Amino acid sequence: MTTTQTALTSDNPVLRVPPAAPAAAAAYFAASLAFHADVSDVAAALAAGGDPGFVVIDTRSTASWDQGHVPGAIHLPTAQIPEQAEQLLDRSVPVVTYCWGPGCNGATRAALALARLGFQVKEMLGGFEYWAREGFAYETWEGSAQRDADPLTAPVEGDCGC
């Protein structure tokens, strides 16, 4: 690196720590995708019809579940995983966990508990908050509900193209 590049890098908060080498970055991002799925991908897989190849688990309380949950999800609060996962889930079917939203690590704790029991698991990024904010239908104790897509979190029409 030249003196000018070093000076620019040390003054730049983004480049103060240089990017990883491409091979290391590829390994990291591939690993990240092995652990996470986003709301739009989960919704698309569920909407495609047939068996999506995974089961969705809502890890929140009963009151939260009643307020709204992903259609077809199984209600399995994190605290009940050790006692109930074996009866409710098939080890050969991957599990996608979710909780309230990105400010909550309940889905992460649930994913850890399931992984420790031998289940293949991914966490749904964004949780129920982004499911609703992106305009996907959800179930409540009163029946089906749906909000308009929030233009700050999802395109109003079509998909984001990513």
Steps between C-alpha positions, in 0.01 A plus 500: 500500500630846418537776761198678351290182515605439861408856600163477326425160652588602856280811474207313346282324762378250241848404383685538832479122511553388139250267332569130526670319216246384239534131596446577869203724416345228282536245782346739754202595284436139398499406868262786579252372241523152656376650829247760382202542271320826442128566525453538124669169422297316765178657368589410140575139592174467694298664220645273231261223604583149598755405761751782551751256649507669842272578792459847653508534879364802689705512820298772681246492783137400453390865526745593223389204286137608539588855398636370167706218351614363166229279346588135537761565770522273803481672837793382712622756754873482564457388862294199384745375236681249725173333601295527177729515195531122472120457489427790263789487252660251263882506519524442125315827422691829536352754740476879454457691826367850552412733786385864508758676287859606450520649849419164660733201522228253597522324163877468547454341844238265357724408207781422743272280712380312192852457361614358834218244467626399156266696274610681183400860554505848349387828649254720310651849494253776581262277693128560519551877486642489148254230393218745575690811381573340163127451450473122535175356636503372856265325740369642828268358764221677308592367154708612204650848477732690268656845492613706205872461431710761680693679223797537738538121531359354180414608149135597467478304173703204377810381678821671597704313240754372746 
